Short mmCIF file of N, CA, C and O in Angstrom, two decimals:
data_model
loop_
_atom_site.label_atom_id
_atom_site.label_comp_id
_atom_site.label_asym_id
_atom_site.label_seq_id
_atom_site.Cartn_x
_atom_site.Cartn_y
_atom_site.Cartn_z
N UNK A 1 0.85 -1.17 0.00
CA UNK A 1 0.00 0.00 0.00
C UNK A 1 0.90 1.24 0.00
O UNK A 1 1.85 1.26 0.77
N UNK A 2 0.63 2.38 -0.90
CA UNK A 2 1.44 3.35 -1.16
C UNK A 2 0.97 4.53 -0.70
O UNK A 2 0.07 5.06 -1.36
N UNK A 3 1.40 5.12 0.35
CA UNK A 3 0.63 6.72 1.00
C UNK A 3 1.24 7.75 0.36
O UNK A 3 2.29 7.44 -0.22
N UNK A 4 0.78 9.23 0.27
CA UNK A 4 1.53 10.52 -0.18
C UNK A 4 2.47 10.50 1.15
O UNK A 4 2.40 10.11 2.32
N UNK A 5 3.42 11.16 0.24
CA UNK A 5 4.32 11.87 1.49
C UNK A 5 4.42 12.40 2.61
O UNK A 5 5.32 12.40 3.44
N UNK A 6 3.21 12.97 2.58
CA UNK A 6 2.78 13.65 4.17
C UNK A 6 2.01 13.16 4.26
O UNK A 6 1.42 14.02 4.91
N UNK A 7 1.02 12.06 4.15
CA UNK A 7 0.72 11.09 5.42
C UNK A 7 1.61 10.05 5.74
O UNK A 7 1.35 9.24 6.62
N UNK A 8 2.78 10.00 4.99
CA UNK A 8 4.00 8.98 6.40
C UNK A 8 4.13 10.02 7.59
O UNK A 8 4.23 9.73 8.78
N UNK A 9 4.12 11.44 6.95
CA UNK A 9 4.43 12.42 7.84
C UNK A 9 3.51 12.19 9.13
O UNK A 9 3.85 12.38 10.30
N UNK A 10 2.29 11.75 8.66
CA UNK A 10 1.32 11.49 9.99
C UNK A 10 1.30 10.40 10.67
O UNK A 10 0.86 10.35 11.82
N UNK A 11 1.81 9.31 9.97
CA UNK A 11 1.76 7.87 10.34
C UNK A 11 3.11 7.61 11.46
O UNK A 11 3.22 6.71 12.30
N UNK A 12 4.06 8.73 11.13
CA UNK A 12 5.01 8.71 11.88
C UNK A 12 4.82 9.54 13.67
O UNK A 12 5.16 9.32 14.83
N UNK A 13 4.20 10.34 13.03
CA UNK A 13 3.91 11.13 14.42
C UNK A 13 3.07 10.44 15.16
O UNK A 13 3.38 10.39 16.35
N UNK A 14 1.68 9.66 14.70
CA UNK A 14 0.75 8.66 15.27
C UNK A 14 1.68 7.47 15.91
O UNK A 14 1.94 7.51 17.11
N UNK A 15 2.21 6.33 15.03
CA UNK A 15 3.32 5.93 15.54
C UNK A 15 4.09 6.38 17.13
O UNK A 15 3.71 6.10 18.27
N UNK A 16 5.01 6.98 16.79
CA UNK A 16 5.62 7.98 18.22
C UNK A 16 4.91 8.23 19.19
O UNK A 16 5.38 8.00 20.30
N UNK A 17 3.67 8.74 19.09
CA UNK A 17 2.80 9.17 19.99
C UNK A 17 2.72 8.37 20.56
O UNK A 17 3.40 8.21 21.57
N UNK A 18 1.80 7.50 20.12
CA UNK A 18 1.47 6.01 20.75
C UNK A 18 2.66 5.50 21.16
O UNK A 18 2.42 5.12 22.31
N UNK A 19 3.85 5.25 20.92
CA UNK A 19 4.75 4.41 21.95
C UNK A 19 5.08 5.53 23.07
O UNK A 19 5.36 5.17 24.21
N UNK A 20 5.03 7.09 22.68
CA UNK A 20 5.40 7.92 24.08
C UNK A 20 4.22 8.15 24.88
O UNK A 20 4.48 8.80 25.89
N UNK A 21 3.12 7.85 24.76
CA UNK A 21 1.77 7.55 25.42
C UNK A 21 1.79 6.50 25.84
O UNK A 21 0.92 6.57 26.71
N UNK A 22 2.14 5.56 25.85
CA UNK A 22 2.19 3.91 26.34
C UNK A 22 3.43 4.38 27.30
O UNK A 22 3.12 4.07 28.45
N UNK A 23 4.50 4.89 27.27
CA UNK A 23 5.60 4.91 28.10
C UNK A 23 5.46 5.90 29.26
O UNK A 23 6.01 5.68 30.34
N UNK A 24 4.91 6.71 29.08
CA UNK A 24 4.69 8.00 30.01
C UNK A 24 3.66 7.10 30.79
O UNK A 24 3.91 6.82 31.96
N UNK A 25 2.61 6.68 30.25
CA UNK A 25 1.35 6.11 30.57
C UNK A 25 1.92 5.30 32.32
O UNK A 25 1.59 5.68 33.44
N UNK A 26 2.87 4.12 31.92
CA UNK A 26 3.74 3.37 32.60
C UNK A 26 4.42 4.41 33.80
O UNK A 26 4.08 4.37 34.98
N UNK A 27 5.13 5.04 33.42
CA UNK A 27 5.74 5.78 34.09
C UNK A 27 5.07 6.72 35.34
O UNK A 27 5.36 6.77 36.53
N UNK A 28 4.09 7.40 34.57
CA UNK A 28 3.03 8.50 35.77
C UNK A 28 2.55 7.30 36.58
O UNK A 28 2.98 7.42 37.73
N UNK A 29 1.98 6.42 36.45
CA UNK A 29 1.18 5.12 37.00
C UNK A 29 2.34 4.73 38.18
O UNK A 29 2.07 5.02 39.35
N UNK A 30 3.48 4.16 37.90
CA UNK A 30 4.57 4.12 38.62
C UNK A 30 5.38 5.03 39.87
O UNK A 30 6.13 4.85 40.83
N UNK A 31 4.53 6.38 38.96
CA UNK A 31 5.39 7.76 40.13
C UNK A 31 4.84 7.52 41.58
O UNK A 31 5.61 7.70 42.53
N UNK A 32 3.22 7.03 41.87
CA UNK A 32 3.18 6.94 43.00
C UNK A 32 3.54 6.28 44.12
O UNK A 32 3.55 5.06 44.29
N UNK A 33 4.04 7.68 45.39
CA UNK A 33 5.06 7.05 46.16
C UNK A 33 6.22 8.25 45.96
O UNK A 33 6.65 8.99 46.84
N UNK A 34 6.58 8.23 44.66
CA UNK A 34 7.69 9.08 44.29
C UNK A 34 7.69 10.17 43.82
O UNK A 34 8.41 10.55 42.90
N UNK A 35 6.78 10.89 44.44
CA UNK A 35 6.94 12.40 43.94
C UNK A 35 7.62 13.06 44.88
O UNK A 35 7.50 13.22 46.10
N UNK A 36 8.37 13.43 44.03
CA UNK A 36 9.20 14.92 44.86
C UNK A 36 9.96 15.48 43.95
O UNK A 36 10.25 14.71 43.03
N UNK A 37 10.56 16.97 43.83
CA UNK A 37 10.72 17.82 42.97
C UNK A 37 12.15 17.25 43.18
O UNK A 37 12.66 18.20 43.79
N UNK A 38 12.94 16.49 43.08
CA UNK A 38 14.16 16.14 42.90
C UNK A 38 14.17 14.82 41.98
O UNK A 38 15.10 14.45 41.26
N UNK A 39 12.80 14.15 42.21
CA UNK A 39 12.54 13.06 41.05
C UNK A 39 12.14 13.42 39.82
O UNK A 39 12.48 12.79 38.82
N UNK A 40 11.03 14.96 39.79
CA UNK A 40 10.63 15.63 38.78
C UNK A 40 11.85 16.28 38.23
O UNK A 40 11.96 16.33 37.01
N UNK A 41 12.76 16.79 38.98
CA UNK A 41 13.61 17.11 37.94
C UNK A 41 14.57 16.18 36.95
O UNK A 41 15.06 16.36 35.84
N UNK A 42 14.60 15.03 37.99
CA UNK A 42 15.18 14.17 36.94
C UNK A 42 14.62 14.09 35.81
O UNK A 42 15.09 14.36 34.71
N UNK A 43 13.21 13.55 36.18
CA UNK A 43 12.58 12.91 35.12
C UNK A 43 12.57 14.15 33.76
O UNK A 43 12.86 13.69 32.65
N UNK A 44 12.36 15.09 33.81
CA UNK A 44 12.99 16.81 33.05
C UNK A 44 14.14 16.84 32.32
O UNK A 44 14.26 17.48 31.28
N UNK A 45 15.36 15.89 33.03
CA UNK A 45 16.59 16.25 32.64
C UNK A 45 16.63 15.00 31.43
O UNK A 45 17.20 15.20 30.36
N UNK A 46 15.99 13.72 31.75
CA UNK A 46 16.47 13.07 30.57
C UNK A 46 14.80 13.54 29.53
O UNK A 46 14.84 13.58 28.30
N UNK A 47 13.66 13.82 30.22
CA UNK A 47 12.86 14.58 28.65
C UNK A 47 14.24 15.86 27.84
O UNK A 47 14.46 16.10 26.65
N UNK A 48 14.57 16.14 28.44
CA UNK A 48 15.17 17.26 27.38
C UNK A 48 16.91 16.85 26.95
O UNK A 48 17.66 17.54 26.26
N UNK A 49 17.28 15.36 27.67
CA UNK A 49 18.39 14.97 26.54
C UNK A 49 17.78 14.10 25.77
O UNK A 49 18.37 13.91 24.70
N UNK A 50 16.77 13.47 25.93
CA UNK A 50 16.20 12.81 25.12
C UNK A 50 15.25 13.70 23.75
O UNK A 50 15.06 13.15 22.66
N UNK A 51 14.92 14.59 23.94
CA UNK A 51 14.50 15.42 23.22
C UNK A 51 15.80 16.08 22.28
O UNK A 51 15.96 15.90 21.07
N UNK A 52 16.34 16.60 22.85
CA UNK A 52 17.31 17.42 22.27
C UNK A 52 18.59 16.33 21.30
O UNK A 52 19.07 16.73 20.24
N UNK A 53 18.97 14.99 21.90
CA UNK A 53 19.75 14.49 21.01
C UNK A 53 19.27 13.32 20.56
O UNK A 53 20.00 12.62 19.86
N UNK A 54 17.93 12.90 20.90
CA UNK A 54 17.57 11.68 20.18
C UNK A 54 16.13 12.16 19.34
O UNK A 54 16.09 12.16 18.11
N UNK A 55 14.96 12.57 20.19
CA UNK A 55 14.03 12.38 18.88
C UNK A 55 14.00 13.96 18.48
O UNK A 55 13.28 14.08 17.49
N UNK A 56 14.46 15.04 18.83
CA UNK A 56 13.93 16.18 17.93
C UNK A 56 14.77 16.28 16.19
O UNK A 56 14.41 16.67 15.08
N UNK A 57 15.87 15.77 16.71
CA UNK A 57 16.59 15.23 15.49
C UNK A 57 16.06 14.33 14.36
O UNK A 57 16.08 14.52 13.14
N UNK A 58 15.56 13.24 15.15
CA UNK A 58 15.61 12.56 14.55
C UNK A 58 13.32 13.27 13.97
O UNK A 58 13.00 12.97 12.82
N UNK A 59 12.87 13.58 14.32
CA UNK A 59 11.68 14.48 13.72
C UNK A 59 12.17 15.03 12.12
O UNK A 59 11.72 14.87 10.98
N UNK A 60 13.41 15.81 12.76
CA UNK A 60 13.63 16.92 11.75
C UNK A 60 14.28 15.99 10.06
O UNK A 60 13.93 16.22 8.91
N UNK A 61 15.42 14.82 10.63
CA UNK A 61 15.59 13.97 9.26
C UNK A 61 14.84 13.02 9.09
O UNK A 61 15.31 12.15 8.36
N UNK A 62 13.49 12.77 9.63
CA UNK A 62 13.17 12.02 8.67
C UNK A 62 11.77 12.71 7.93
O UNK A 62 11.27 12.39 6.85
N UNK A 63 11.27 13.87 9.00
CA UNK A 63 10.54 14.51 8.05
C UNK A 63 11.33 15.05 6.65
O UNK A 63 10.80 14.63 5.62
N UNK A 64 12.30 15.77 6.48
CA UNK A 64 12.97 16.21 6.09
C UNK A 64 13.56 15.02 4.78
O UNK A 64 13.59 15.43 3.62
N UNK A 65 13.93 13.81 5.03
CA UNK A 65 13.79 12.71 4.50
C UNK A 65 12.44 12.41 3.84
O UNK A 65 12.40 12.71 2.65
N UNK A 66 11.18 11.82 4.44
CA UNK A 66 10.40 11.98 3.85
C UNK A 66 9.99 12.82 2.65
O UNK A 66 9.29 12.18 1.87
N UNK A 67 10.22 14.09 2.28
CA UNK A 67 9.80 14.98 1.55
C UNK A 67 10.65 15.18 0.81
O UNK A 67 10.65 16.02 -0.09
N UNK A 68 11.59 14.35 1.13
CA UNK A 68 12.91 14.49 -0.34
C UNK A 68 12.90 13.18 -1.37
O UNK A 68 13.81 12.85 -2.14
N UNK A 69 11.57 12.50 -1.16
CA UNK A 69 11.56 11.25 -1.70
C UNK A 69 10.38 11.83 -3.56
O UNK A 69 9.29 12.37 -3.74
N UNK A 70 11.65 11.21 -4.59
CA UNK A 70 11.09 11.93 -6.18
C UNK A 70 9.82 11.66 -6.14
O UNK A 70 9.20 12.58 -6.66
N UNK A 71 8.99 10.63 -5.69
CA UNK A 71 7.87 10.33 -5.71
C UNK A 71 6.53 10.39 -4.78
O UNK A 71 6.51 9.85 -3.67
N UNK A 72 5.31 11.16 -5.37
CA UNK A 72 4.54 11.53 -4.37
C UNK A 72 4.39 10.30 -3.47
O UNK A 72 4.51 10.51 -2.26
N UNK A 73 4.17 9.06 -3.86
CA UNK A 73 3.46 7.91 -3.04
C UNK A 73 4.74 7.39 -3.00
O UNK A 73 5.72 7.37 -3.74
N UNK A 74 4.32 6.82 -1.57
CA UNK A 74 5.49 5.84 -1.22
C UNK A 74 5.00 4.53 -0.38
O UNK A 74 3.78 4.46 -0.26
N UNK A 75 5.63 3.65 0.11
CA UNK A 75 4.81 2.11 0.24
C UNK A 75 5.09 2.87 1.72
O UNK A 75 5.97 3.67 2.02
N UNK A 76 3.91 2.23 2.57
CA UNK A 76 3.26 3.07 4.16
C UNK A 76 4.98 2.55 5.10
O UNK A 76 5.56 3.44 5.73
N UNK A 77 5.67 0.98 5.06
CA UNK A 77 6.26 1.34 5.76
C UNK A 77 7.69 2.61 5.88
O UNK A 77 8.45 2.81 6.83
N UNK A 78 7.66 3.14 4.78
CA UNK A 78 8.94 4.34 4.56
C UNK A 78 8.73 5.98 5.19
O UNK A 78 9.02 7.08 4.72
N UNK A 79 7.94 5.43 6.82
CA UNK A 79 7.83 6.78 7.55
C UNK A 79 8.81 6.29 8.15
O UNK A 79 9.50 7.30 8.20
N UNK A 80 9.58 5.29 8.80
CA UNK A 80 10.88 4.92 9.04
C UNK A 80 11.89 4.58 8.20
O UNK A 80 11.53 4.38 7.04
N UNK A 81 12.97 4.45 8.43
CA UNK A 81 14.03 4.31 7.46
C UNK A 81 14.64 2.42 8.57
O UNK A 81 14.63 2.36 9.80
N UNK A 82 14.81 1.94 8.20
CA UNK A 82 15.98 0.56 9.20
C UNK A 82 16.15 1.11 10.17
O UNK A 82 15.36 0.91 11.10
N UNK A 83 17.47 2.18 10.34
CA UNK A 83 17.86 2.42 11.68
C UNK A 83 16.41 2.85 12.67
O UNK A 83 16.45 2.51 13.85
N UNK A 84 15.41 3.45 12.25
CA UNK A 84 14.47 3.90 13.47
C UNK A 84 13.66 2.75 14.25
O UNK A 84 13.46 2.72 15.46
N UNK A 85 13.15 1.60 13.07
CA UNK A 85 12.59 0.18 13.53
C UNK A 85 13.68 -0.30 13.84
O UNK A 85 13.47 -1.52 13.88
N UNK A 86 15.04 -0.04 14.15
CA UNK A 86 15.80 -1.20 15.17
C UNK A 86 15.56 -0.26 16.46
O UNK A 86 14.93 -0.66 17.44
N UNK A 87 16.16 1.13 16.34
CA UNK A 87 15.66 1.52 17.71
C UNK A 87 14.64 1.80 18.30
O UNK A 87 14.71 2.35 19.40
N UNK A 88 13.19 1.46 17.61
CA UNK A 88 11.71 1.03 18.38
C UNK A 88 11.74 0.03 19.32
O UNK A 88 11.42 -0.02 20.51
N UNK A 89 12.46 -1.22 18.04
CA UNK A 89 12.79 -2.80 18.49
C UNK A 89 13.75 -2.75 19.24
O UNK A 89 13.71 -3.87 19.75
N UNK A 90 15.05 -1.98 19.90
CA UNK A 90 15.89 -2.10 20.88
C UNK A 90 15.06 -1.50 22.17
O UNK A 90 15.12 -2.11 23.24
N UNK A 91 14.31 -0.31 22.08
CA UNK A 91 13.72 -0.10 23.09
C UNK A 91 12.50 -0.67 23.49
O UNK A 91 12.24 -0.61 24.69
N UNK A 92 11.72 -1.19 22.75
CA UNK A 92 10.64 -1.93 23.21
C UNK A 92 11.21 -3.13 24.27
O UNK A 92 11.03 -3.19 25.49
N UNK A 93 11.96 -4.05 23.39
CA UNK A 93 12.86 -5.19 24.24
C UNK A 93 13.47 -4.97 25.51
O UNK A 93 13.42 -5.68 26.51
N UNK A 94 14.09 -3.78 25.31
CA UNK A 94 15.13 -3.30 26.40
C UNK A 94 14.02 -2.96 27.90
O UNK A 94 14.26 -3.30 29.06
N UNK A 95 12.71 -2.15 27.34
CA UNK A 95 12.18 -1.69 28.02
C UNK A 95 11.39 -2.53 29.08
O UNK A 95 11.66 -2.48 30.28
N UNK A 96 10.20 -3.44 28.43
CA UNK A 96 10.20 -4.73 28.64
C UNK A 96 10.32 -5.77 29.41
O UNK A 96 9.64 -6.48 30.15
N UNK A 97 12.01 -5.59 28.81
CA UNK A 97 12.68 -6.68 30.15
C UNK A 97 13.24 -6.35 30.93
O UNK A 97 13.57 -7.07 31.87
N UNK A 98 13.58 -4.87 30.77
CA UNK A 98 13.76 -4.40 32.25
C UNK A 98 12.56 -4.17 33.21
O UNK A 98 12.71 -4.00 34.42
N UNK A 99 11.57 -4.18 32.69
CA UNK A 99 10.23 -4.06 33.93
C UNK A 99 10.28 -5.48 33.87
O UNK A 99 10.32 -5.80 35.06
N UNK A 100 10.31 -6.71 33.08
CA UNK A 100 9.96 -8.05 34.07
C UNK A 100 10.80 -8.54 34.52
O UNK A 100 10.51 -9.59 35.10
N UNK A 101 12.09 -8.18 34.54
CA UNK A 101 13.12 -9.13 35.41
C UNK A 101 13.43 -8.16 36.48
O UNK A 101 14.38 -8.25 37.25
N UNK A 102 12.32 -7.02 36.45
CA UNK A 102 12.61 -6.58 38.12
C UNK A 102 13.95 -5.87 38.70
O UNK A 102 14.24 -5.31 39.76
N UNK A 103 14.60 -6.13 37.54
CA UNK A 103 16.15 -5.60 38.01
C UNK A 103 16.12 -3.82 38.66
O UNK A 103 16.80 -3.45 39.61
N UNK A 104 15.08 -2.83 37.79
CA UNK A 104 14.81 -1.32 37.93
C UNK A 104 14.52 -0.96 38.82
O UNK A 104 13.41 -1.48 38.84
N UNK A 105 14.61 -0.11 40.27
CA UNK A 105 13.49 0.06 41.26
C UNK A 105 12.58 0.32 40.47
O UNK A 105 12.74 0.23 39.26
N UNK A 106 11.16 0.78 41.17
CA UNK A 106 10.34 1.62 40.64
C UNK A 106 10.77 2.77 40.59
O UNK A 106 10.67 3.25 39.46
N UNK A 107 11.30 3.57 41.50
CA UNK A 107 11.64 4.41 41.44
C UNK A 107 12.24 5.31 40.38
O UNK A 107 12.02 6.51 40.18
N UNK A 108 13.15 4.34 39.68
CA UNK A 108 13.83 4.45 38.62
C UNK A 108 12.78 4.25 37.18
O UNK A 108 13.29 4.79 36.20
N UNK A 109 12.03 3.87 37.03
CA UNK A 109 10.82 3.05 36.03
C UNK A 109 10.24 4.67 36.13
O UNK A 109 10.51 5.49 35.25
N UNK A 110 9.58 4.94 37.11
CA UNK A 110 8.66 5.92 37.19
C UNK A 110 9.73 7.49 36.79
O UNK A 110 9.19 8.15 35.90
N UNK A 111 10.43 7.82 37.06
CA UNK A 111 11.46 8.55 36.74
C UNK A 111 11.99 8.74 35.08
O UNK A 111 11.72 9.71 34.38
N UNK A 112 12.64 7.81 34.77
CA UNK A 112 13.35 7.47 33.39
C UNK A 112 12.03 7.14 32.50
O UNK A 112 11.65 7.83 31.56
N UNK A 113 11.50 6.14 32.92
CA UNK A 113 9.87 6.46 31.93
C UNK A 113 9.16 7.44 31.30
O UNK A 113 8.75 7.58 30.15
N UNK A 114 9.07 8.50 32.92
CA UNK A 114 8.47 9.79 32.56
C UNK A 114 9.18 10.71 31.70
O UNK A 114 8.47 11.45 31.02
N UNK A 115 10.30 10.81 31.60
CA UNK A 115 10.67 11.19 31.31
C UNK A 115 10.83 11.20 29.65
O UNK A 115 10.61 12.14 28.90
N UNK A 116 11.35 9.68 29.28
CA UNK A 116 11.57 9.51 27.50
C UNK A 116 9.88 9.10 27.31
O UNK A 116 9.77 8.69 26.15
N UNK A 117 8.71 9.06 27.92
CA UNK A 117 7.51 8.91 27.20
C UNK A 117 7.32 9.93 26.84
O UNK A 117 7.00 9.98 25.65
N UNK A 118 7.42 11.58 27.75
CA UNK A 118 7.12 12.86 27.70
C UNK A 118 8.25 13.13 25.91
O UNK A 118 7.86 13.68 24.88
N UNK A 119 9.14 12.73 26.10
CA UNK A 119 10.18 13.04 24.70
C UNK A 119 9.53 12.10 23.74
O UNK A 119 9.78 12.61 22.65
N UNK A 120 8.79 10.96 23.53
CA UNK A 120 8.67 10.50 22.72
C UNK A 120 7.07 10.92 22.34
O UNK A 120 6.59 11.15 21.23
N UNK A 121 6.68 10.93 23.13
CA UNK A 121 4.89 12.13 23.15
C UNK A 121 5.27 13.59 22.00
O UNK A 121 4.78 13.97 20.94
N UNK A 122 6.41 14.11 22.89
CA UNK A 122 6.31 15.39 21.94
C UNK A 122 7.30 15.05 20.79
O UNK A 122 7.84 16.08 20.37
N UNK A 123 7.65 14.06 20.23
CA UNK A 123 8.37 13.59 18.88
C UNK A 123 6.96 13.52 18.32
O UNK A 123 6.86 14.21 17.30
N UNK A 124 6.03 13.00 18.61
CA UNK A 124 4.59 12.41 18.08
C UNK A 124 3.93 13.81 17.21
O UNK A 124 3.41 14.08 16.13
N UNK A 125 4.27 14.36 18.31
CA UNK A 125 3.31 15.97 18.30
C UNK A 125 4.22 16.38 17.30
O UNK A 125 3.43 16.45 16.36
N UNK A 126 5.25 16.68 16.84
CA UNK A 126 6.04 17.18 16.21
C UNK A 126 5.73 16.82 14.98
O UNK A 126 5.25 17.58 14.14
N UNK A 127 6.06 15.29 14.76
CA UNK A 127 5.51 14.87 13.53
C UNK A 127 4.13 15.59 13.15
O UNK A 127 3.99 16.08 12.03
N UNK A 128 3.20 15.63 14.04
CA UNK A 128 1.88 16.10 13.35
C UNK A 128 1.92 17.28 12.63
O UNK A 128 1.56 17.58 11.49
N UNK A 129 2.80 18.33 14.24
CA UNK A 129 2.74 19.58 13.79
C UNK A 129 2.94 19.62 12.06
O UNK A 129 2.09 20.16 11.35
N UNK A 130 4.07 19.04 11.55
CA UNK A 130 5.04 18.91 10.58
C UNK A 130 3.64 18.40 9.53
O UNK A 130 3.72 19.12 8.53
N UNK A 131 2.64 17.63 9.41
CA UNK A 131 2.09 17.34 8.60
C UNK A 131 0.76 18.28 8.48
O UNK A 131 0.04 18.22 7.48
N UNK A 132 0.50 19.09 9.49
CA UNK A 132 -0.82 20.06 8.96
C UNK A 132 0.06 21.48 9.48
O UNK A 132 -0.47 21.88 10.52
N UNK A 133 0.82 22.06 9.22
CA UNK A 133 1.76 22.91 9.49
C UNK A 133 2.77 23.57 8.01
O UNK A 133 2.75 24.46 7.17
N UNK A 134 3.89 21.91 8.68
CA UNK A 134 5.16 22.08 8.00
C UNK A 134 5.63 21.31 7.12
O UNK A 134 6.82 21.30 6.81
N UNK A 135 4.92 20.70 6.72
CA UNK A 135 5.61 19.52 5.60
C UNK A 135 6.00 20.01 4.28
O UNK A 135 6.65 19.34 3.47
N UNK A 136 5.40 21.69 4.01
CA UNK A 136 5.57 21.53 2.72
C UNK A 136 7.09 22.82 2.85
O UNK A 136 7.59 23.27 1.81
N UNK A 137 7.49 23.13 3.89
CA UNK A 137 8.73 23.98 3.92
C UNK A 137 9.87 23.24 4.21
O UNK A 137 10.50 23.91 5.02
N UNK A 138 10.17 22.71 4.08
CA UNK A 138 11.55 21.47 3.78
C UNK A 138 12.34 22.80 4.05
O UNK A 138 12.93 22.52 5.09
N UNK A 139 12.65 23.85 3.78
CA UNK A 139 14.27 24.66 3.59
C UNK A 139 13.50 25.10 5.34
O UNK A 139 14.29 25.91 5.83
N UNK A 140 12.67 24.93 6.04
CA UNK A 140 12.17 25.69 7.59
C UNK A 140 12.98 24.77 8.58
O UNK A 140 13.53 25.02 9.65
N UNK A 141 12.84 23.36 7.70
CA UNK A 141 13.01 21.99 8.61
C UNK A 141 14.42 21.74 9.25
O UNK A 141 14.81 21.15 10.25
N UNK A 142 15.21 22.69 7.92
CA UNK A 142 16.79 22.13 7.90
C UNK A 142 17.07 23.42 8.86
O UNK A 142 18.05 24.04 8.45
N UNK A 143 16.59 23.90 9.81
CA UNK A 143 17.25 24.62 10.14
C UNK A 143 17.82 24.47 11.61
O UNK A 143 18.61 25.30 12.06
#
């Protein structure tokens, strides 16, 4: 099945969403017990390295990717490129089995969770923005 270009743009942000909605989801559920503004800031510090060197980047090349492809339609799975479905599939696994073999406190679950669900939530949002927004300024994207 072959979509236009900017709906991978959406399929990608839907995508994202949903795994940073499932992870945050986990995570807030987990915080109780552990609130305190020294856990909130953690959980802050890896949303914004996780934001800043893993998905806002990675928003910007593959939207940016996406829209550099010669052809309007493209087959639905090419809102990822390989490398992004291994690191779905490294973190799904990783994630996973670190909640069933128990090894994580909670503490840590509810913390680090909140944190990359909140970064992978607003990767989601980004993508959207990018498809009823920005998809068609490619020279806005690279910047």
């Amino acid at each position: 099945m072959k979509l236009k270009k900017r709906t991978l743009i959406a399929l990608a942000g839907l995508v994202w969403g949903a795994a940073g909605f499932n992870v945050l989801r986990i995570g807030v559920l987990t915080y109780t017990g552990y609130e305190s503004m020294f856990n909130f800031l953690l959980s802050l510090i890896v949303f914004g390295l996780f934001h800043k060197f893993v998905f806002g980047p990675l928003v910007r090349r593959h939207t940016t990717r996406i829209l550099g492809y010669a052809e309007e339609r493209q087959f639905f799975l090419k809102f990822f490129d390989k490398k992004s479905f291994l690191i779905m599939a490294v973190m799904m696994t990783f994630g996973i089995g670190l909640r069933a073999s128990g090894l994580a406190p909670d503490r840590f679950i509810a913390v680090f969770y909140t944190g990359l669900g909140a970064a992978l939530s607003l990767a989601g949002i980004l993508f959207l923005y990018n498809y009823f927004f920005g998809a068609n300024q490619k020279e806005r994207l690279k910047q």
